[in-house]
Short mmCIF file of C-alpha atoms and ligand atoms in Angstrom, two decimals:
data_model
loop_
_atom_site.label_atom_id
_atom_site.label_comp_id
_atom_site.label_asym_id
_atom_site.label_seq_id
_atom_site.Cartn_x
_atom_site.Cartn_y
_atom_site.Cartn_z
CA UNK A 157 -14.64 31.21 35.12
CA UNK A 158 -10.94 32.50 34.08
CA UNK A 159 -8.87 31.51 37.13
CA UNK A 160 -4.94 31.06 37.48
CA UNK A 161 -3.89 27.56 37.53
CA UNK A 162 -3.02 26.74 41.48
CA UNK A 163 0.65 26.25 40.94
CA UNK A 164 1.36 24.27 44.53
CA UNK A 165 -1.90 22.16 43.90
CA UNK A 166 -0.56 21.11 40.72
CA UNK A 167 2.65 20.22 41.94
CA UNK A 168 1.41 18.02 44.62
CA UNK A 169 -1.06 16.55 42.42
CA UNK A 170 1.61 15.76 40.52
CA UNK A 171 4.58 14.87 42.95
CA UNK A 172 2.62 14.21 46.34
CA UNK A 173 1.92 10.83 46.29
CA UNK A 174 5.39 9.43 43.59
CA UNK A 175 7.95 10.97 45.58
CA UNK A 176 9.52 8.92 48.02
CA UNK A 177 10.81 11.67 50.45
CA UNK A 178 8.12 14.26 51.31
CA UNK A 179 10.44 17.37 53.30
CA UNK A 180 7.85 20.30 52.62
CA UNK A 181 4.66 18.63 53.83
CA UNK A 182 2.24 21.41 55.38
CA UNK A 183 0.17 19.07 57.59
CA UNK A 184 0.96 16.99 60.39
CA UNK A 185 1.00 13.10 61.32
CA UNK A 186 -2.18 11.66 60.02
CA UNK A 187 -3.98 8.72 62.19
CA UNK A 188 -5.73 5.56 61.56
CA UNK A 189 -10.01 5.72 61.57
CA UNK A 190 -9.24 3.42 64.22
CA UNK A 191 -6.94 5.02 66.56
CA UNK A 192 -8.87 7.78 66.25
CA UNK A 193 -12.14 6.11 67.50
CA UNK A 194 -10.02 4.78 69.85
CA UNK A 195 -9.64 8.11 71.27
CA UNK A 196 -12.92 7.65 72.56
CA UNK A 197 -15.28 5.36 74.37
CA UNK A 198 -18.00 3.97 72.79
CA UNK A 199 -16.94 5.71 69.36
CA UNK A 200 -16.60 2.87 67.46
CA UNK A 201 -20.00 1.32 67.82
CA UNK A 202 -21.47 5.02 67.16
CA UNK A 203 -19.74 5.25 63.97
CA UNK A 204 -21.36 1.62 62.84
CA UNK A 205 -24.78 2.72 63.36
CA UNK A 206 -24.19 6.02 61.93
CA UNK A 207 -27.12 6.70 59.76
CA UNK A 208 -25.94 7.90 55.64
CA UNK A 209 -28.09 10.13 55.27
CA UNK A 210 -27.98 13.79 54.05
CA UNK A 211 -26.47 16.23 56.54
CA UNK A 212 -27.20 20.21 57.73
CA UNK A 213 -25.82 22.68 55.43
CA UNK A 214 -24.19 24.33 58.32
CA UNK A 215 -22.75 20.93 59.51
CA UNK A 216 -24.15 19.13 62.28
CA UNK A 217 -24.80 20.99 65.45
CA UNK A 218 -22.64 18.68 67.64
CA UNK A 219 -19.71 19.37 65.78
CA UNK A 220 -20.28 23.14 65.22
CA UNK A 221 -20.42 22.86 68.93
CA UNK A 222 -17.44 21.00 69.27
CA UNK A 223 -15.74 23.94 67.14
CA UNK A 224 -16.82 26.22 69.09
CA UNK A 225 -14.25 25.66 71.89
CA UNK A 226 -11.50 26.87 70.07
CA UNK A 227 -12.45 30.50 69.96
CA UNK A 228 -13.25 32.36 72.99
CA UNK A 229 -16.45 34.84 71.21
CA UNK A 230 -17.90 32.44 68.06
CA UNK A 231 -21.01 30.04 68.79
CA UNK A 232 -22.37 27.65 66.79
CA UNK A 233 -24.81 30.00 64.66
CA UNK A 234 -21.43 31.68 63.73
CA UNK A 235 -20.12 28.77 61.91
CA UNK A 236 -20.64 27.36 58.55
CA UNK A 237 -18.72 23.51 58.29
CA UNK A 238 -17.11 23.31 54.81
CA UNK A 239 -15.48 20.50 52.86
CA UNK A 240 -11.62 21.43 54.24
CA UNK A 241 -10.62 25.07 54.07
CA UNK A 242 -10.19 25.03 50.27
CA UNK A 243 -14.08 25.29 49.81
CA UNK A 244 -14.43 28.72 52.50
CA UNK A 245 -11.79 30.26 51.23
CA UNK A 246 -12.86 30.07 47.47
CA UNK A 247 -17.08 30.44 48.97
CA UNK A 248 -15.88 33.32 50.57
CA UNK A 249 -14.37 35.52 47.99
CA UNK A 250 -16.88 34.50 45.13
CA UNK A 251 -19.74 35.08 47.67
CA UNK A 252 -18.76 38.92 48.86
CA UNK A 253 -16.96 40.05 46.29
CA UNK A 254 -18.02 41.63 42.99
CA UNK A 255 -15.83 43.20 40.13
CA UNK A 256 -13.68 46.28 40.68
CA UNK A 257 -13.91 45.65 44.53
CA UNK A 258 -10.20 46.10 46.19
CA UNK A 259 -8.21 43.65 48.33
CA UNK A 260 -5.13 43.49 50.13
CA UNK A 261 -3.42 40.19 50.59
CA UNK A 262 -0.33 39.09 52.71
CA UNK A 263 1.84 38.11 50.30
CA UNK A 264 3.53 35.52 49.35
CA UNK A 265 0.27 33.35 49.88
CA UNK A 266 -1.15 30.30 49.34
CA UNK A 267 -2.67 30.90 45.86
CA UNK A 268 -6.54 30.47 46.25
CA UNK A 269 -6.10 33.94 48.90
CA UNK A 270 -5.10 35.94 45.39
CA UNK A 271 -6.21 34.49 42.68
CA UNK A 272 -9.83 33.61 43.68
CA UNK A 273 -10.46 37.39 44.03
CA UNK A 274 -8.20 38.35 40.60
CA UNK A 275 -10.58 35.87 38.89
CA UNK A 276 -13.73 37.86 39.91
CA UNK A 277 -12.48 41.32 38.52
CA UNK A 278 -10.94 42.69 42.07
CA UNK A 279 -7.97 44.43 42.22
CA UNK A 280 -5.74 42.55 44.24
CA UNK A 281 -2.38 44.72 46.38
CA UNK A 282 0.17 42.59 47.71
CA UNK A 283 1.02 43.16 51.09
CA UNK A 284 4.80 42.03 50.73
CA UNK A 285 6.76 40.50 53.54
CA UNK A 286 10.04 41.83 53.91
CA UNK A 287 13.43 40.45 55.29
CA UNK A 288 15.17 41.92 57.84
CA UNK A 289 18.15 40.07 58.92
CA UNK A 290 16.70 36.72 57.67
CA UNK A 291 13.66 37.40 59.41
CA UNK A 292 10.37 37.77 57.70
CA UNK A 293 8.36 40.83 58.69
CA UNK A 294 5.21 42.24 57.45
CA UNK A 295 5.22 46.16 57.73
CA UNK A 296 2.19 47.57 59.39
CA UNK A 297 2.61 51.04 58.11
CA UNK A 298 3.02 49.58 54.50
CA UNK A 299 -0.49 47.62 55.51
CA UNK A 300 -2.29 51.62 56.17
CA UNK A 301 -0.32 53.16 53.23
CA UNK A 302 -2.35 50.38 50.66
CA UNK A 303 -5.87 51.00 51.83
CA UNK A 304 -7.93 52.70 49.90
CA UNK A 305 -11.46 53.70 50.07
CA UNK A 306 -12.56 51.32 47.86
CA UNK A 307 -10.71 48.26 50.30
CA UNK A 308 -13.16 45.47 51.09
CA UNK A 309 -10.94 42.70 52.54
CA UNK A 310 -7.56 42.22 53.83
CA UNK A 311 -6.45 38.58 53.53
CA UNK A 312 -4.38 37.49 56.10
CA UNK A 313 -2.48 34.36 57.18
CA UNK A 314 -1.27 33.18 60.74
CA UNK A 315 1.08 30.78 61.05
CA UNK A 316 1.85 32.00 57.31
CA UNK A 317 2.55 29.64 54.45
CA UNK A 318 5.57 29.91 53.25
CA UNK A 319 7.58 31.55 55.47
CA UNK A 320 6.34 30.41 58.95
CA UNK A 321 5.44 34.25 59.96
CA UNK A 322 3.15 34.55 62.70
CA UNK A 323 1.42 37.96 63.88
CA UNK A 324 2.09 38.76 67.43
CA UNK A 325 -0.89 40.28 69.43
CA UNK A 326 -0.43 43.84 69.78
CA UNK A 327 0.43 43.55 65.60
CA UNK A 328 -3.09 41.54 65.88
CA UNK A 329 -4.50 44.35 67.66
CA UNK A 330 -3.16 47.19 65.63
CA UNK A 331 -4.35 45.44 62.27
CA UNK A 332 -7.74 45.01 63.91
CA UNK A 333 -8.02 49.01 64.74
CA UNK A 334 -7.05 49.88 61.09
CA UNK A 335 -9.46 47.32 59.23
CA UNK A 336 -12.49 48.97 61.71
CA UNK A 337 -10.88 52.34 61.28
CA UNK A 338 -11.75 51.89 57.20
CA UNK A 339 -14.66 49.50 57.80
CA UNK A 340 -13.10 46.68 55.72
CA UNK A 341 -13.16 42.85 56.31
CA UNK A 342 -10.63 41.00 57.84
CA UNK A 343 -10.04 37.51 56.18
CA UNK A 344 -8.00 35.17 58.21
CA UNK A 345 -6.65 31.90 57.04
CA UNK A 346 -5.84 30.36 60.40
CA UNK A 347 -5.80 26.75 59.04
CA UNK A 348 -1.86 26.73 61.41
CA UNK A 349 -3.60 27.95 64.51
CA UNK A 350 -3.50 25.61 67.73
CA UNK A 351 0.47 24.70 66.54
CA UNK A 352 2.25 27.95 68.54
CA UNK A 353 5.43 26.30 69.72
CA UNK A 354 4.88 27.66 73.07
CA UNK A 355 1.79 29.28 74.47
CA UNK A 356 3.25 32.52 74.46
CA UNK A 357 2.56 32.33 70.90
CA UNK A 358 -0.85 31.84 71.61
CA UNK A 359 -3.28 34.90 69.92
CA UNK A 360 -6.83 34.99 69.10
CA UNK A 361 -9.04 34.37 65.85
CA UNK A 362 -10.21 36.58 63.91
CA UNK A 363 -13.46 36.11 64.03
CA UNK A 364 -12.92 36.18 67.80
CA UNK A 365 -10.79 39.55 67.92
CA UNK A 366 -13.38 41.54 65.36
CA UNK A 367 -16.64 41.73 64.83
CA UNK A 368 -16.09 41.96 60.81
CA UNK A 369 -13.45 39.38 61.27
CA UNK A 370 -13.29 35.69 59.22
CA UNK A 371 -11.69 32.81 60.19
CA UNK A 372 -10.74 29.64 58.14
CA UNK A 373 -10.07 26.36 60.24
CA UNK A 374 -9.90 23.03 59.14
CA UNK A 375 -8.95 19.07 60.62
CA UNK A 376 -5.88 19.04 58.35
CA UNK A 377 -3.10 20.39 59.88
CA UNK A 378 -2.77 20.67 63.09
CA UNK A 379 -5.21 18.04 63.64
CA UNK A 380 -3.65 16.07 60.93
CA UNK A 381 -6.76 14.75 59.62
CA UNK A 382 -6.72 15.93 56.22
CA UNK A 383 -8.63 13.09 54.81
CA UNK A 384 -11.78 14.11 56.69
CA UNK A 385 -11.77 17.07 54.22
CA UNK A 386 -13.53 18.92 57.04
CA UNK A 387 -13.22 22.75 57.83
CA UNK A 388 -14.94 25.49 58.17
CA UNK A 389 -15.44 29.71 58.09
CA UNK A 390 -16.21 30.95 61.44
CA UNK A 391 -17.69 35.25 61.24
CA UNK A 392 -19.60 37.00 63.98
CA UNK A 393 -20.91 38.83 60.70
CA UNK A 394 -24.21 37.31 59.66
CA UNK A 395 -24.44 38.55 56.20
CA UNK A 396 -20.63 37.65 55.41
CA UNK A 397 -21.74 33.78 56.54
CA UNK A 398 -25.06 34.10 54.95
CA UNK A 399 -23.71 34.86 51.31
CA UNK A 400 -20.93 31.56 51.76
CA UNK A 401 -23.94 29.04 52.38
CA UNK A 402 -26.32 30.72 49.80
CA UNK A 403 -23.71 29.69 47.41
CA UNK A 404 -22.21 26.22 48.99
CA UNK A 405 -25.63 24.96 48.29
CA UNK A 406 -24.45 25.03 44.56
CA UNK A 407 -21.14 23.40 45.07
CA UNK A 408 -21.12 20.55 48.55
CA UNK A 409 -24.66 21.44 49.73
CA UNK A 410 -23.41 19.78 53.06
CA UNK A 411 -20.71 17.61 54.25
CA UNK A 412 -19.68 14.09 54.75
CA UNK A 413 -21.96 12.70 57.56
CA UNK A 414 -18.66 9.98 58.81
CA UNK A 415 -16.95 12.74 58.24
CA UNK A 416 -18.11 15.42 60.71
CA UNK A 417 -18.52 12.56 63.31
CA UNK A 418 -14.54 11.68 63.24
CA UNK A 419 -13.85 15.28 63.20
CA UNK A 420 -16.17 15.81 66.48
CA UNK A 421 -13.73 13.16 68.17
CA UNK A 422 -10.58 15.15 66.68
CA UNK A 423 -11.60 18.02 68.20
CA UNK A 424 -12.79 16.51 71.87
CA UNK A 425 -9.43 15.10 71.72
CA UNK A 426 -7.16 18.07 70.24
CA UNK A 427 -5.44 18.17 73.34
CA UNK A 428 -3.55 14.60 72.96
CA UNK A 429 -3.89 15.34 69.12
CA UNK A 430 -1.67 18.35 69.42
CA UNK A 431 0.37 17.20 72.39
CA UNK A 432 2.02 14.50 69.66
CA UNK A 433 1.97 16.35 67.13
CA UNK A 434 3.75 19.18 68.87
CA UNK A 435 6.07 16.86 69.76
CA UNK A 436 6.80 15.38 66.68
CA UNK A 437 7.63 19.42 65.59
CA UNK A 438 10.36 20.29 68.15
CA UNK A 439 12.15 17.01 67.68
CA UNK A 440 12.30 18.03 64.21
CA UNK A 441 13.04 21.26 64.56
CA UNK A 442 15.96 20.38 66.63
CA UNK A 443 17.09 18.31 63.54
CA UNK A 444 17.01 21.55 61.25
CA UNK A 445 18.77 23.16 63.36
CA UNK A 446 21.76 21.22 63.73
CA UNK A 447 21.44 20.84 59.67
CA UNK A 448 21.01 24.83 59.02
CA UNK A 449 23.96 25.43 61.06
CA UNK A 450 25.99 22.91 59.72
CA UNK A 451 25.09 24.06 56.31
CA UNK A 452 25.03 28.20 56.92
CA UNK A 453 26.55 29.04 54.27
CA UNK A 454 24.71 27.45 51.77
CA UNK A 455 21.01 27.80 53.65
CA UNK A 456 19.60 30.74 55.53
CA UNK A 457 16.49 29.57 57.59
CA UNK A 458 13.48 31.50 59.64
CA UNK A 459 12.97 29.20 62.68
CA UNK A 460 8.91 29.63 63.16
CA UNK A 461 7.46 30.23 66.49
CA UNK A 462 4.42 28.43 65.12
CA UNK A 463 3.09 26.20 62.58
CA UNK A 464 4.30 23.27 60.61
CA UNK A 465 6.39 25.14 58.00
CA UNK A 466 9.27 27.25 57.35
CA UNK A 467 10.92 29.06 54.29
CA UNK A 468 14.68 28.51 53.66
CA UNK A 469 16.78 30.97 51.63
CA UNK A 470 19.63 29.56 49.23
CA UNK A 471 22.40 31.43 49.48
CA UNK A 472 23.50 29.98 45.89
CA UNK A 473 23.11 31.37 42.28
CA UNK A 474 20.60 28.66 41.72
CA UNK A 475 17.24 28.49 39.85
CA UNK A 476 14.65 27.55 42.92
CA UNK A 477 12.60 25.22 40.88
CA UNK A 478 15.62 23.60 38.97
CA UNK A 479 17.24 22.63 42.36
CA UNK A 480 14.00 21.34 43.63
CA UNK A 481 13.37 19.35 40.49
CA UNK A 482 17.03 18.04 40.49
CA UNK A 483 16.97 17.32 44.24
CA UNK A 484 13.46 14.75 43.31
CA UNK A 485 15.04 13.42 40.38
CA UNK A 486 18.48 12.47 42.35
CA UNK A 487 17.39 11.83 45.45
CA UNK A 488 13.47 11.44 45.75
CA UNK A 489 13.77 14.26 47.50
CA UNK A 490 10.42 16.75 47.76
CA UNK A 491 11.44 20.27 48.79
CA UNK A 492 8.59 23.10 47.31
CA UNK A 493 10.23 25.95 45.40
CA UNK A 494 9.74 29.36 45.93
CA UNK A 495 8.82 29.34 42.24
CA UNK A 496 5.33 28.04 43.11
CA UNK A 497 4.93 31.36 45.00
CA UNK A 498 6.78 33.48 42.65
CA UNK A 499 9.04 34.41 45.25
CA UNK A 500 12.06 32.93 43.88
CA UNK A 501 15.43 31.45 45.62
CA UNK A 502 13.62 30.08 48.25
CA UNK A 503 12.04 26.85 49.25
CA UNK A 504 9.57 25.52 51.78
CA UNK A 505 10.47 22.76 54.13
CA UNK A 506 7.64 21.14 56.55
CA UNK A 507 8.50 19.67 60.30
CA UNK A 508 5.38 18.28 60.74
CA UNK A 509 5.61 14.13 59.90
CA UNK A 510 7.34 11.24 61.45
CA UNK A 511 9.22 10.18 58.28
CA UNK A 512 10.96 13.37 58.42
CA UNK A 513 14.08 12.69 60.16
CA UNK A 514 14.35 10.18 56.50
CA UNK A 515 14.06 12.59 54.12
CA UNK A 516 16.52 15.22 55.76
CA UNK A 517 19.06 12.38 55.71
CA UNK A 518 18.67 12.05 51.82
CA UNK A 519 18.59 15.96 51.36
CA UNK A 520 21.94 16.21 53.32
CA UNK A 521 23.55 13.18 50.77
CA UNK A 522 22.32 15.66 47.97
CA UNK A 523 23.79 18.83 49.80
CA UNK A 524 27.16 16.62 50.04
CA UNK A 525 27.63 15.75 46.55
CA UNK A 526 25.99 18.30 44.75
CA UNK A 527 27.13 21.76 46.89
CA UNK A 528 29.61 20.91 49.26
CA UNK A 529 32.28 18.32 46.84
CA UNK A 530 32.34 20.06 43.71
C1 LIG B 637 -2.65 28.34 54.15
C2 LIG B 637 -3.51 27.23 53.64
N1 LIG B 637 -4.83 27.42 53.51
C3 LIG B 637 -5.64 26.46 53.06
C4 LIG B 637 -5.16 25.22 52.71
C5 LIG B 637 -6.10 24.17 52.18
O1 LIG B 637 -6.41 23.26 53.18
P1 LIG B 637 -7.27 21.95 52.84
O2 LIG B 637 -6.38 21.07 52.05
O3 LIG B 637 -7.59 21.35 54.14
O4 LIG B 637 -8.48 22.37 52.09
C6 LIG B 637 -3.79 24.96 52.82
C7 LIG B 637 -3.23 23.66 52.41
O5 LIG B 637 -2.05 23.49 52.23
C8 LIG B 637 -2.95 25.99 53.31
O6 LIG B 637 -1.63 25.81 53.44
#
């Protein structure tokens, strides 16, 4: 297989766990195995007796169950569980596409959304985001200008990594009517969803809002469980789910048996889970704010309506990944260049974490010394 090096894998692999002040984490607080059982009564004496054996494919039915009650149209046939949302993502383009099939992806991405099709022969269009007035917009009449009749999937993201775009619902809607329109799947990576900063945010899967829809979701982010290594691909499209567990039986087979217990807990208990972490979000946010305004001249900033994330311009003649690199080195500092995206003088920041508040205290002692006395 002749696939792209993941450029913001291998800088976490390589930074994530040495640096000593995370700022663009993408996930949210992370819990204890036993404040989560804690969550629940009884929990902790289930999870002792829990048997090690091998699991369903399809994950066990209690937790697709579980799943189900964050969409409105998907049931538990509809779902395939998945070890995080790396595996359906990667399943689903090697599964249901072939060579010299077309795809459109939102773009900038996270890499596995592009290069996962490039390395099976497709040709991939990007679907660029534009900025208007500092805000990021994704122009649905550029969208219907790149389909062909060869277009087999549209890869979407909502909340969007990197720059904290999220589609409102009559842009859901329109997108939906084009994609049946053309007869073309709809790939959603909705690994954000659940962490709108208001309900009004609030719009439907994929998988719920079209019938040749796909949607990723997965424990790590809003949930902040990303060491369950649980998600899944929800599709009301048999065939589409059909062709991913064909082919997971040659890479997980099935999933982590403690695993998909926990994660049946996280979900009963989402509400509490996201009331924190939702929190934990606005009080940073507030934090950026007072820091982007403070520094405006030097930082331009899209504050999300959603998601853990956001993409911050420089608005100095600076190399992206040299800043970020001397920002680590001087400070300890972890900011994510645009570089990793090849979308350059940007970086990512993430709101998502406790420790924060820390880190933004260290970036500003950079911003003094470096940008502000010289
Ligand atoms: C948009 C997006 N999709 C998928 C993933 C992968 O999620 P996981 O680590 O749970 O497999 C990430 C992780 O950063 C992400 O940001």
């Amino acid at each position: 297989m002749n696939i792209a090096p993941f450029k913001l894998e291998r800088y976490y692999t390589i930074h994530e766990f040495s640096a000593k002040y995370p700022l663009c984490n993408s996930d949210c607080e992370a819990m204890s195995i036993k404040d989560l059982l804690s969550l629940e009564k009884g929990a902790m004496d289930k999870f002792h007796d829990l048997w090690l054996g091998y699991t369903e494919t399809k994950g066990h039915p209690d937790l697709r169950k579980d799943i189900t009650t964050i969409y409105s149209q998907i049931t538990p046939n509809d779902l395939l569980v998945c070890t995080g949302a790396q595996e359906p993502i990667f399943l689903f383009s090697q599964a249901n596409l072939a060579l010299g099939d077309e795809v459109i992806v939102q773009w900038p991405c996270y890499q596995s959304l592009q290069s996962v099709p490039e390395s099976i022969g497709c040709k991939v269009s990007e679907w660029k985001v534009k900025y208007e007035d500092n805000i990021p917009v994704f122009d649905i009449e550029d969208l219907k200008k790149m389909i062909t009749s060869k277009t087999k999937v549209i890869y979407l993201n909502t909340p969007h990594n990197p720059t904290g775009f999220h589609f409102s619902k009559e842009e859901q809607t329109t997108i939906v009517e084009i994609a049946r329109a053309h007869n073309i799947i709809i790939f959603c990576d909705e690994v954000y969803r659940e962490l709108e900063h208001s309900p009004d945010y609030t719009i439907p899967a994929f998988a719920d809002a079209y019938e040749h829809g796909v949607s990723v979701g997965v424990m790590s982010k809003a949930y902040g469980l990303p060491g369950l290594r649980i998600g899944w691909i929800a599709s009301r499209n048999s065939k589409i789910l059909e062709n991913v567990a064909i082919l997971k039986e040659y890479t997980t087979i099935c999933n982590a048996g403690p695993s998909e217990f926990l994660a049946g807990i996280g979900l009963r208990n989402r509400d509490k889970i996201l009331e924190r972490n939702l929190r934990i979000i606005h009080k940073n946010l507030s934090l950026f704010d007072i820091f982007f305004n403070k520094y405006s001249d030097l930082f331009s900033w899209y504050r999300p309506n959603a998601g853990p994330i956001a993409f911050v311009k420089m608005n100095f003649d600076r190399n992206d990944a040299k800043f970020a690199e001397n920002v680590l080195k001087k400070q300890g500092v972890l900011l994510l260049p645009g570089d990793i995206y090849n979308f350059k003088g940007f970086f990512r920041i993430g709101f998502g974490k406790t420790a924060m508040p820390k880190a933004l205290e260290q970036f500003e002692a950079f911003v003094i010394e470096n940008l502000v006395n010289v």
